[in-house]
GROMACS .gro file of C-alpha atoms in nm:
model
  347
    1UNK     CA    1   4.186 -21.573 -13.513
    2UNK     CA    2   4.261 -21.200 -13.592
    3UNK     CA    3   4.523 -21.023 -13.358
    4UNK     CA    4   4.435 -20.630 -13.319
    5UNK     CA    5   4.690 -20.484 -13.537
    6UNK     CA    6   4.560 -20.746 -13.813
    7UNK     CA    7   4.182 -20.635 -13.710
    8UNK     CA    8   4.279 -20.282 -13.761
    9UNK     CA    9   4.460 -20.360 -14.062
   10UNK     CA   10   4.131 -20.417 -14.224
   11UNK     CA   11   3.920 -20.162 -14.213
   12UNK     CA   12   3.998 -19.897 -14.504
   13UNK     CA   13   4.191 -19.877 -14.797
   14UNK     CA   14   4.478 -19.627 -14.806
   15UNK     CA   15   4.746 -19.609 -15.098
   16UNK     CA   16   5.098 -19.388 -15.045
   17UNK     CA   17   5.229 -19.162 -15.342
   18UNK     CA   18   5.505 -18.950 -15.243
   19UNK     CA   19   5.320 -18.760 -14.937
   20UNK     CA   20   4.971 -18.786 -15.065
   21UNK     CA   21   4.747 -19.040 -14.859
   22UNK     CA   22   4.437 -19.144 -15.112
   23UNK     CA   23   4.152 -19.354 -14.921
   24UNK     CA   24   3.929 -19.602 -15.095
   25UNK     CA   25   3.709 -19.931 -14.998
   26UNK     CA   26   3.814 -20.279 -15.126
   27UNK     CA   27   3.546 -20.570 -15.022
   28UNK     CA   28   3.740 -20.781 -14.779
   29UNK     CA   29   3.509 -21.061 -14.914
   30UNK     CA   30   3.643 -20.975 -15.272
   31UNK     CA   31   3.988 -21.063 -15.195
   32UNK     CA   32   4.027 -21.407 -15.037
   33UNK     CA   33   4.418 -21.360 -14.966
   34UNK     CA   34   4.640 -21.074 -14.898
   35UNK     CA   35   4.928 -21.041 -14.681
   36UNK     CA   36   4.951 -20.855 -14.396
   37UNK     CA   37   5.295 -20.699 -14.253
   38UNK     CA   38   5.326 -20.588 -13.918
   39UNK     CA   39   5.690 -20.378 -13.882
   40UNK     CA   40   5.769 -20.097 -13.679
   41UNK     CA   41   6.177 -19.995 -13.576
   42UNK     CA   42   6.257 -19.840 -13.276
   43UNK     CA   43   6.571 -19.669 -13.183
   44UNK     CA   44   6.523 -19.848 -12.881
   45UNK     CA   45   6.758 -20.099 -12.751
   46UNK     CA   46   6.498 -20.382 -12.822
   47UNK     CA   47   6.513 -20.634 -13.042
   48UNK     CA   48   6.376 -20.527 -13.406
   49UNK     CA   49   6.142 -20.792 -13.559
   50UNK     CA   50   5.867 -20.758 -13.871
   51UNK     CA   51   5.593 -21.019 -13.874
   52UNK     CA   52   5.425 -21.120 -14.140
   53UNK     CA   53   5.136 -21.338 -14.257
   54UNK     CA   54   4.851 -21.423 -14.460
   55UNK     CA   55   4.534 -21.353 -14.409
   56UNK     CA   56   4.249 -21.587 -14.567
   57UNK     CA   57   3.868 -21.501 -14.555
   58UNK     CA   58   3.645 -21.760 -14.531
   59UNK     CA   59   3.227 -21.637 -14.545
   60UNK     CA   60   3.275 -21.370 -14.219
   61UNK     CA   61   3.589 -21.510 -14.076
   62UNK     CA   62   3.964 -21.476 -14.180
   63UNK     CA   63   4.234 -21.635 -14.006
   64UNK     CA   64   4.633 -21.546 -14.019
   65UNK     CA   65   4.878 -21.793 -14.135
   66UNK     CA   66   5.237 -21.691 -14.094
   67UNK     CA   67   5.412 -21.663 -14.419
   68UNK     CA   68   5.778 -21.848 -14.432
   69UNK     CA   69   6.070 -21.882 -14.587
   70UNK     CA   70   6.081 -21.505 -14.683
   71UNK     CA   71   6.376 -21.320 -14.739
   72UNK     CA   72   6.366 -20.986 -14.522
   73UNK     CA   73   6.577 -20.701 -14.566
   74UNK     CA   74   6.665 -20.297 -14.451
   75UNK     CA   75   6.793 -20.076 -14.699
   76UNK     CA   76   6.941 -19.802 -14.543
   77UNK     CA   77   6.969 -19.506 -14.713
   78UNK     CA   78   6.926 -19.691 -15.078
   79UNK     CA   79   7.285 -19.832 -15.022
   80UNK     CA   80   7.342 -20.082 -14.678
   81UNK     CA   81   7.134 -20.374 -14.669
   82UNK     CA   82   7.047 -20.511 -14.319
   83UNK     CA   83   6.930 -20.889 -14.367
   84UNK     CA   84   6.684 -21.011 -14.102
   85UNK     CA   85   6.664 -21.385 -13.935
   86UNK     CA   86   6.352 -21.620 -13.940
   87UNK     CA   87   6.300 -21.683 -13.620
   88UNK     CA   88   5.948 -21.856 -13.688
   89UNK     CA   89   5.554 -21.825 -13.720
   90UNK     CA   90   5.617 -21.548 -13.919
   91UNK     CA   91   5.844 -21.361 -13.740
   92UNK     CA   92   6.147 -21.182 -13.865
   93UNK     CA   93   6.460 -21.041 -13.631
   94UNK     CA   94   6.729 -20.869 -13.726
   95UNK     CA   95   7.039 -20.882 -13.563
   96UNK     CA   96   7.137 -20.804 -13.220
   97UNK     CA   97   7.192 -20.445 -13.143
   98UNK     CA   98   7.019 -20.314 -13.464
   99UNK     CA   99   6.811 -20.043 -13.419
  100UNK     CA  100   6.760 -19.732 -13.600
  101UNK     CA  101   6.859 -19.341 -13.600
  102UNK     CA  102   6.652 -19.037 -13.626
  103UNK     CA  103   6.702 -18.823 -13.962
  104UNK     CA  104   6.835 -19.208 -14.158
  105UNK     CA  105   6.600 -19.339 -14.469
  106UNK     CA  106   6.480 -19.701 -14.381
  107UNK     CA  107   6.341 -19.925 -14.666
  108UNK     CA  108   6.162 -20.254 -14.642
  109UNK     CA  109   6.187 -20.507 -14.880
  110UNK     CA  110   6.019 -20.863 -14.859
  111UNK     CA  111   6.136 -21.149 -15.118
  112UNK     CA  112   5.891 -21.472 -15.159
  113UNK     CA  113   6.064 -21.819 -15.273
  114UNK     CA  114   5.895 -21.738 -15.589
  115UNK     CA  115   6.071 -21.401 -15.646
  116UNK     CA  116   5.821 -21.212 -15.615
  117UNK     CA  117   5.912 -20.874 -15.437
  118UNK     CA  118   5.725 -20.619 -15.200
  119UNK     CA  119   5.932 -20.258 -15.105
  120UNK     CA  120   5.776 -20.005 -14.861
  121UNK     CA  121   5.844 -19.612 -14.924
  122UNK     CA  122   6.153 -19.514 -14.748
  123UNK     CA  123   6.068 -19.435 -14.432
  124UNK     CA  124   6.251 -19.175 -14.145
  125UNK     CA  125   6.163 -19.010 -13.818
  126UNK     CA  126   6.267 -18.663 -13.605
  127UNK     CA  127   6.433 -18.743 -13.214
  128UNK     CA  128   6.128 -18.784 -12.980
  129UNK     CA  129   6.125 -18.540 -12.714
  130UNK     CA  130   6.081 -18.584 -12.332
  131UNK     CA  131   5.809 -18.666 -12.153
  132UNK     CA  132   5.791 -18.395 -11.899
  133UNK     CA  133   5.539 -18.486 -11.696
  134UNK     CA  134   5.247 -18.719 -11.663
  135UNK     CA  135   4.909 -18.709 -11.442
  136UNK     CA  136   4.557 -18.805 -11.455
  137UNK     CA  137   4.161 -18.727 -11.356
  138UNK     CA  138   3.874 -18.975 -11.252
  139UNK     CA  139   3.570 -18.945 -11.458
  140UNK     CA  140   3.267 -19.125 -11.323
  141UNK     CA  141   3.145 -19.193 -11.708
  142UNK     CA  142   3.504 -19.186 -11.891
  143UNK     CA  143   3.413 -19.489 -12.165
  144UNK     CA  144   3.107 -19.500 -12.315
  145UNK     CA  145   3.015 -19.852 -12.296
  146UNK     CA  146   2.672 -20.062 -12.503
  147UNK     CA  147   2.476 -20.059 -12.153
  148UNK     CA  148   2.618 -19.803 -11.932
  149UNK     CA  149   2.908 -19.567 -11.936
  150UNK     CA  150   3.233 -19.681 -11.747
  151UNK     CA  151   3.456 -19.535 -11.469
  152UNK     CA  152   3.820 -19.470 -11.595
  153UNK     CA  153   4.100 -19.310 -11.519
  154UNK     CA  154   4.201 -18.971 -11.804
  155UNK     CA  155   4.584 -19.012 -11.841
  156UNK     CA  156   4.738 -18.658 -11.934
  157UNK     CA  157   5.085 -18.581 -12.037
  158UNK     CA  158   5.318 -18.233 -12.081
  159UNK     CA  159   5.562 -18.223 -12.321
  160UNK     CA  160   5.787 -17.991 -12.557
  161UNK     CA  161   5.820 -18.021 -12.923
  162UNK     CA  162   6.084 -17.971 -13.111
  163UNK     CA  163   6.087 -17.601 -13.315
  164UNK     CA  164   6.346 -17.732 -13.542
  165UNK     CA  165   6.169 -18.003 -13.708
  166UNK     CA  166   5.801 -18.122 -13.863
  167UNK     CA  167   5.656 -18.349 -13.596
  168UNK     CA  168   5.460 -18.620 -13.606
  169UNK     CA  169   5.362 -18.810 -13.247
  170UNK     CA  170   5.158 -19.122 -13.156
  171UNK     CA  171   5.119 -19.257 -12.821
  172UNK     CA  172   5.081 -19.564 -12.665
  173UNK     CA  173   5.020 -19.752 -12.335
  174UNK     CA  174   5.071 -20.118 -12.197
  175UNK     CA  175   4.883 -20.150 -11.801
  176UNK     CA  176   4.967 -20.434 -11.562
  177UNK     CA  177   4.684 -20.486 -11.296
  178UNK     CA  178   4.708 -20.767 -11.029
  179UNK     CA  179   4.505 -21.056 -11.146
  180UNK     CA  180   4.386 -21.299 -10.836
  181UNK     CA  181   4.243 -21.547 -11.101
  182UNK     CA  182   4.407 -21.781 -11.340
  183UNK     CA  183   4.113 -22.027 -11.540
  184UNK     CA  184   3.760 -22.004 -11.541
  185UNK     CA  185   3.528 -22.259 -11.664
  186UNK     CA  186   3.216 -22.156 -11.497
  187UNK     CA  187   3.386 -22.070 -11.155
  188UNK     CA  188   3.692 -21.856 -11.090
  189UNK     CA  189   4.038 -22.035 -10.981
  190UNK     CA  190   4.238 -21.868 -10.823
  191UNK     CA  191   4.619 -21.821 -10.930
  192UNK     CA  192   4.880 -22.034 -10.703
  193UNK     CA  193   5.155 -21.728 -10.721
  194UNK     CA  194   5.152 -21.384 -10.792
  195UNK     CA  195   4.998 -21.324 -11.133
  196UNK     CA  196   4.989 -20.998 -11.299
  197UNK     CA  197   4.670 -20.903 -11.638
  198UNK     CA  198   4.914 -20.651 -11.895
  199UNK     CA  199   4.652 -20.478 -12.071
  200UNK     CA  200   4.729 -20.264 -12.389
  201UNK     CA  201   4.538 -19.989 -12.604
  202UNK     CA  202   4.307 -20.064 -12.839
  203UNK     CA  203   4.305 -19.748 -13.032
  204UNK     CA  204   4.574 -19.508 -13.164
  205UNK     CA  205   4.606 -19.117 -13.056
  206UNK     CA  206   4.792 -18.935 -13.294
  207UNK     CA  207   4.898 -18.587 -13.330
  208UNK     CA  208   5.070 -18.338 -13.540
  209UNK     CA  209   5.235 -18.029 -13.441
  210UNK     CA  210   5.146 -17.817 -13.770
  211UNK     CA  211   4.979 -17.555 -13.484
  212UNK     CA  212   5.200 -17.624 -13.193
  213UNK     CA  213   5.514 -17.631 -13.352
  214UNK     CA  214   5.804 -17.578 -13.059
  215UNK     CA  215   5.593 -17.512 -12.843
  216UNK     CA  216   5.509 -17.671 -12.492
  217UNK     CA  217   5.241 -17.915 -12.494
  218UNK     CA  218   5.038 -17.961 -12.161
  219UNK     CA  219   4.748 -18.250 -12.076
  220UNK     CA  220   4.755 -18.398 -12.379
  221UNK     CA  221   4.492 -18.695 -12.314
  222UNK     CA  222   4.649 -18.989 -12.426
  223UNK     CA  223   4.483 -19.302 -12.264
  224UNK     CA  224   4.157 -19.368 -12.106
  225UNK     CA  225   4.215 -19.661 -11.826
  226UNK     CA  226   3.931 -19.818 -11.720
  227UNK     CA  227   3.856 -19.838 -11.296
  228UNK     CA  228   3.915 -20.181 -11.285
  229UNK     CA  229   3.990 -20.185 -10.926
  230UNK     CA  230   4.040 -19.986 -10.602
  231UNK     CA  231   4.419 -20.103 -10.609
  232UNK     CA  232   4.683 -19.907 -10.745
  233UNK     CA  233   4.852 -20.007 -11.121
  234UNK     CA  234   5.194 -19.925 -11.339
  235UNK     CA  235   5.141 -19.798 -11.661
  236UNK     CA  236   5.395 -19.750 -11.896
  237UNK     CA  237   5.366 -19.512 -12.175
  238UNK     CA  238   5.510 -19.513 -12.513
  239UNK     CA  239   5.537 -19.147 -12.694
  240UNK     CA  240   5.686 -19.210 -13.041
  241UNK     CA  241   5.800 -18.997 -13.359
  242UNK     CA  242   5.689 -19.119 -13.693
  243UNK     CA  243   5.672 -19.016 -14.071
  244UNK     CA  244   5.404 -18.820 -14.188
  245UNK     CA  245   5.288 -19.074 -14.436
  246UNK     CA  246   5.301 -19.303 -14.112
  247UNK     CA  247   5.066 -19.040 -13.920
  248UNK     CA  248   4.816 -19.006 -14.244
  249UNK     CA  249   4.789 -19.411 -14.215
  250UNK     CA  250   4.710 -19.424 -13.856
  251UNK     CA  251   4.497 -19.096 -13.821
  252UNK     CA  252   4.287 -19.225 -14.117
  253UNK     CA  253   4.254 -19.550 -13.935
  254UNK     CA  254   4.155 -19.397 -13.629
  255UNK     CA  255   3.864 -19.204 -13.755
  256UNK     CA  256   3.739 -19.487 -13.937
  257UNK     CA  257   3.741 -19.698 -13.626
  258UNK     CA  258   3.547 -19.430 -13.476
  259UNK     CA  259   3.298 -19.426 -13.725
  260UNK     CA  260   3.226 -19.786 -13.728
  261UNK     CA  261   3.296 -19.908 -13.416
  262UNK     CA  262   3.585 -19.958 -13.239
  263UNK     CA  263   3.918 -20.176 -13.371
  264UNK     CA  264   3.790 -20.490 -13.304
  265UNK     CA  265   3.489 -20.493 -13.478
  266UNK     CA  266   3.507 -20.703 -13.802
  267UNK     CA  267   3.576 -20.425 -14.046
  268UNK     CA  268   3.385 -20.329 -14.386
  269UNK     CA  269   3.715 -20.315 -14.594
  270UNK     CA  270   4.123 -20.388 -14.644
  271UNK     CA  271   4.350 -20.119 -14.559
  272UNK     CA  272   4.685 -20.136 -14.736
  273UNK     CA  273   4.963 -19.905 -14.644
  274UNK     CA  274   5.315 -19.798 -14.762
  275UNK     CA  275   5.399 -20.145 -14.922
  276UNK     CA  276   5.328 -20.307 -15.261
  277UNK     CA  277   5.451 -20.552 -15.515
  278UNK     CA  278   5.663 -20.404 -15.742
  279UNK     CA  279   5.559 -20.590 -15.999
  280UNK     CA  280   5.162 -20.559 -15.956
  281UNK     CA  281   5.070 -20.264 -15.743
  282UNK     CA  282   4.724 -20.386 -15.784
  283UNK     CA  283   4.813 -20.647 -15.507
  284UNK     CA  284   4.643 -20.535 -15.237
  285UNK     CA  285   4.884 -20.531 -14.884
  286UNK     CA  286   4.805 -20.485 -14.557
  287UNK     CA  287   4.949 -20.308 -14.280
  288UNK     CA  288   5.202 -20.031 -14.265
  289UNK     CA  289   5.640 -20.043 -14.260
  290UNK     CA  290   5.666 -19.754 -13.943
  291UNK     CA  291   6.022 -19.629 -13.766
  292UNK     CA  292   5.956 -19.450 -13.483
  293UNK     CA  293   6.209 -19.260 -13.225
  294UNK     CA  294   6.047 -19.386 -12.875
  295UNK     CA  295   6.080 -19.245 -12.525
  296UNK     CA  296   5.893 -19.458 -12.236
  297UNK     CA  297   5.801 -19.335 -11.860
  298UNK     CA  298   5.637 -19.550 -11.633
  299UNK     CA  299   5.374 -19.420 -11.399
  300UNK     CA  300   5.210 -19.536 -11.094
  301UNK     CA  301   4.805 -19.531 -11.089
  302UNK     CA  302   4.733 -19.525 -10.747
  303UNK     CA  303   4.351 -19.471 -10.822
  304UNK     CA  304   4.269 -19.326 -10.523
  305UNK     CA  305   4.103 -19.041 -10.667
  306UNK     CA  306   3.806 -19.309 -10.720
  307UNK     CA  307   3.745 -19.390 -10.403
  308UNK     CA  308   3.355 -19.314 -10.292
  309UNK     CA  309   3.298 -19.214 -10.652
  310UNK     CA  310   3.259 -19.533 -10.830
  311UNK     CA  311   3.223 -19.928 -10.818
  312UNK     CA  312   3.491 -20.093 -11.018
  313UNK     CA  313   3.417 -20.300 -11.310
  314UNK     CA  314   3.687 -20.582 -11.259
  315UNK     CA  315   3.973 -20.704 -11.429
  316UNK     CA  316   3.757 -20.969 -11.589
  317UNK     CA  317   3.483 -20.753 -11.672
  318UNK     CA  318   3.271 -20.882 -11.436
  319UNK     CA  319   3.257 -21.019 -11.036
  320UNK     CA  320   3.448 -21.275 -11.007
  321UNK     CA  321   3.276 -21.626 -10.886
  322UNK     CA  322   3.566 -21.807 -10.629
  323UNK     CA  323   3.532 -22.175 -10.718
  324UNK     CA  324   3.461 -22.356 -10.424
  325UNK     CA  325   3.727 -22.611 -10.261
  326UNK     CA  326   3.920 -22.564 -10.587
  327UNK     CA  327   4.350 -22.594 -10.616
  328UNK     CA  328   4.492 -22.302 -10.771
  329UNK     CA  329   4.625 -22.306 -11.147
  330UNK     CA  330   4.951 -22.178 -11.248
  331UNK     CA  331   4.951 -21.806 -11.384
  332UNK     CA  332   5.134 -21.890 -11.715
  333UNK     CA  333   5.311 -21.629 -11.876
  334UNK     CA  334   5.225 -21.467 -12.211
  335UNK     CA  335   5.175 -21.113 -12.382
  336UNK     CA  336   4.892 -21.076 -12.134
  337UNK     CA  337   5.008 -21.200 -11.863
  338UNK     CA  338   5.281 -21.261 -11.650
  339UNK     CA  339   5.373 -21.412 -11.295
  340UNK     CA  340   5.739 -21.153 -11.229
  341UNK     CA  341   5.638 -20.852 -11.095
  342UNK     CA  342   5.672 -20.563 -11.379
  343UNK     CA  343   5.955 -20.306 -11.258
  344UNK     CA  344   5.791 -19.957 -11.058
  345UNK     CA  345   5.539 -20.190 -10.911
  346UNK     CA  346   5.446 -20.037 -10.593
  347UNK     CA  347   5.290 -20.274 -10.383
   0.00000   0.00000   0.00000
C-alpha cells in the first residue's frame, strides 16, 4: 500500500521552470507506472537517505515497489559529486557525516541500469532561525471530523525571521502518546512493557515571509493535536527552511488536499515535482528533491487545559475493549511505535 508522502505525491500535477510553478492534471489511471522519489537533506546531523520507488496502478489501487540497483548521486555546486549507498527496499544513504550547508547548490541525479538519467533543479536553502517560544490553546471543536467535530490541542509558535534573506518555512511535528495496547483482533491486549503510539502530521503548513520579512513572528499555528487523552505527551517540532520552488510544490499541494479531502484520500491526479528525465521530460515523476536547514524543540503537552472541557477520543480512535484473561503482546518497535521512552518524557 501507499505511504503518505507517496499518497500526497499524487494528487496534482506541478512542473518547475526556473522559478515558475505551472499546475496541470494527469489521470493517474492514464499512466500505469511512474516513479516516485522521496529526498529531503538536512543540515542536521542525521543520516541523509533518498527513497525511491515505483508506483503501479492497478483499477483504483497502486502499490510501491522499491526501485534497485540505481546509481544515486549529489552534485554540489555543478562540480563535487557525493555518491550515495544502497542500503535496500529502495533506500539510498549517503555517507556518514554528510549533510548539507545553507547558501550551497544541491543537485540530484538518479542513473537506472539502463542509462537512463533523472536530475532535479539545483536546489539551496537560507539558515533556519530559532524557535523562540512554543505554547498552545484547547479548542472544544479544533478538527472537523465526518460525524462530529474533535477536541485538540492548537500548537502556537514565536519566532524571528531573518531580514537579510528571502524566506521560505514549513513546519512539522512527530507526537509520542503512551499506548496501553499492543494487538487487537476483536478485543484489546494489552502491551507487556512500556509501549509508546509516535504519531506524525498529515498535512503540510507552509509559509513565506514576503510580508513579514525580519520581522518577529508570534502564534504561528502550526499543528492541531488531537485530545487523545487526559495524560500529558512530548511533541517535537520540526521548523525548516526550504527553496521557493520547494514552498510553491508543497503550498500547491496543500490547497489541493484541502479542496479534495485530506492527504490520504486517493487523489484525482499525479503530481510531479523538480525532477525529470533528461532525455524525455514528458516522463511524468513524482515527488519533490527538498534541502532544508532544520531546527527541532521538543515540548511537553501536559493537556491539562482539557480537563472538564472535553471527553477524549483515544489513541485508537475509539474505547478500548480489555480482552479478558488475555497475556500481553510485545510492543514491537517501528516508525509508529516504540517500547524506549522518547527523551523530555515527563512521566
Amino acid at each position: 500500500m501507499m505511504s503518505l508522502f507517496s499518497k500526497i505525491a499524487v494528487i496534482t500535477l506541478v512542473l518547475f521552470a526556473g522559478a515558475c510553478v505551472t499546475p496541470f492534471e494527469m489521470n493517474v489511471s492514464s499512466a500505469k507506472k511512474y516513479l516516485v522519489v522521496e529526498g529531503n537533506l538536512t543540515d542536521t546531523d542525521e543520516e541523509q537517505n533518498i527513497t525511491i520507488h515505483e508506483t503501479y496502478n492497478f483499477e483504483k489501487d497502486s502499490y510501491n515497489v522499491p526501485t534497485l540497483n540505481l546509481k544515486v548521486e549529489i552534485v554540489i555546486n555543478g562540480s563535487e559529486t557525493v555518491r550515495s549507498t544502497e542500503k535496500g527496499n529502495g533506500s539510498y544513504v549517503f555517507p556518514y557525516g554528510f549533510r548539507i550547508y545553507p547558501g550551497t547548490a544541491y543537485q540530484l541525479r538518479i542513473t537506472k541500469p539502463d542509462g537512463t538519467v533523472y536530475e532535479s533543479s539545483e536546489e539551496k536553502t537560507t539558515q533556519v532561525p530559532a524557535i523562540d517560544r512554543i505554547f498552545d490553546e484547547f479548542e472544544s471543536q479544533g478538527i472537523a471530523g465526518e460525524l462530529r467535530d474533535i477536541p485538540a490541542n492548537y500548537i502556537y509558535l514565536d519566532f524571528k525571521d531573518n531580514p537579510e534573506e528571502k524566506d521560505y518555512y514549513v513546519w512539522t511535528w512527530k507526537l509520542w502518546e503512551r499506548q496501553y495496547y499492543c494487538y487487537t483482533n476483536y478485543y484489546d491486549f494489552s502491551c507487556d512493557s512500556e509501549c509508546w503510539e509516535i504519531l506524525y502530521n498529515k498535512d503540510f503548513n507552509v509559509f513565506s515571509d514576503v510580508y513579514a520579512n525580519g520581522k518577529s513572528n508570534y502564534g504561528k499555528l502550526i499543528g492541531k493535536i488531537p485530545f487523545y487523552s487526559f495524560d500529558g505527551a512530548l511533541l517535537e517540532i520540526e521548523q525548516k527552511t526550504i527553496s521557493a520552488q520547494v514552498y510553491q510544490y508543497f503550498k500547491l499541494v496543500s490547497e489541493q488536499s484541502q479542496k479534495s479531502g485530506t492527504l490520504v484520500d486517493t487523489p484525482p491526479a499525479a503530481i510531479v515535482g523538480n525532477i525529470k528525465n533528461i532525455h524525455d521530460i514528458t516522463e511524468p515523476v513524482a515527488g519533490v528533491f527538498s534541502v532544508a536547514s532544520i531546527v527541532k524543540q521538543k515540548y511537553w503537552l501536559d493537556r491539562k487545559n482539557g480537563y472538564g472541557k472535553a471527553v477524549p477520543v483515544n489513541v485508537l480512535g475509539r474505547a478500548p475493549v480489555p480482552a479478558p484473561n488475555a497475556r500481553p503482546y510485545p510492543c514491537v518497535e517501528g516508525p509508529g511505535r516504540t517500547p524506549w521512552k522518547p527523551e523530555g518524557w515527563i512521566n
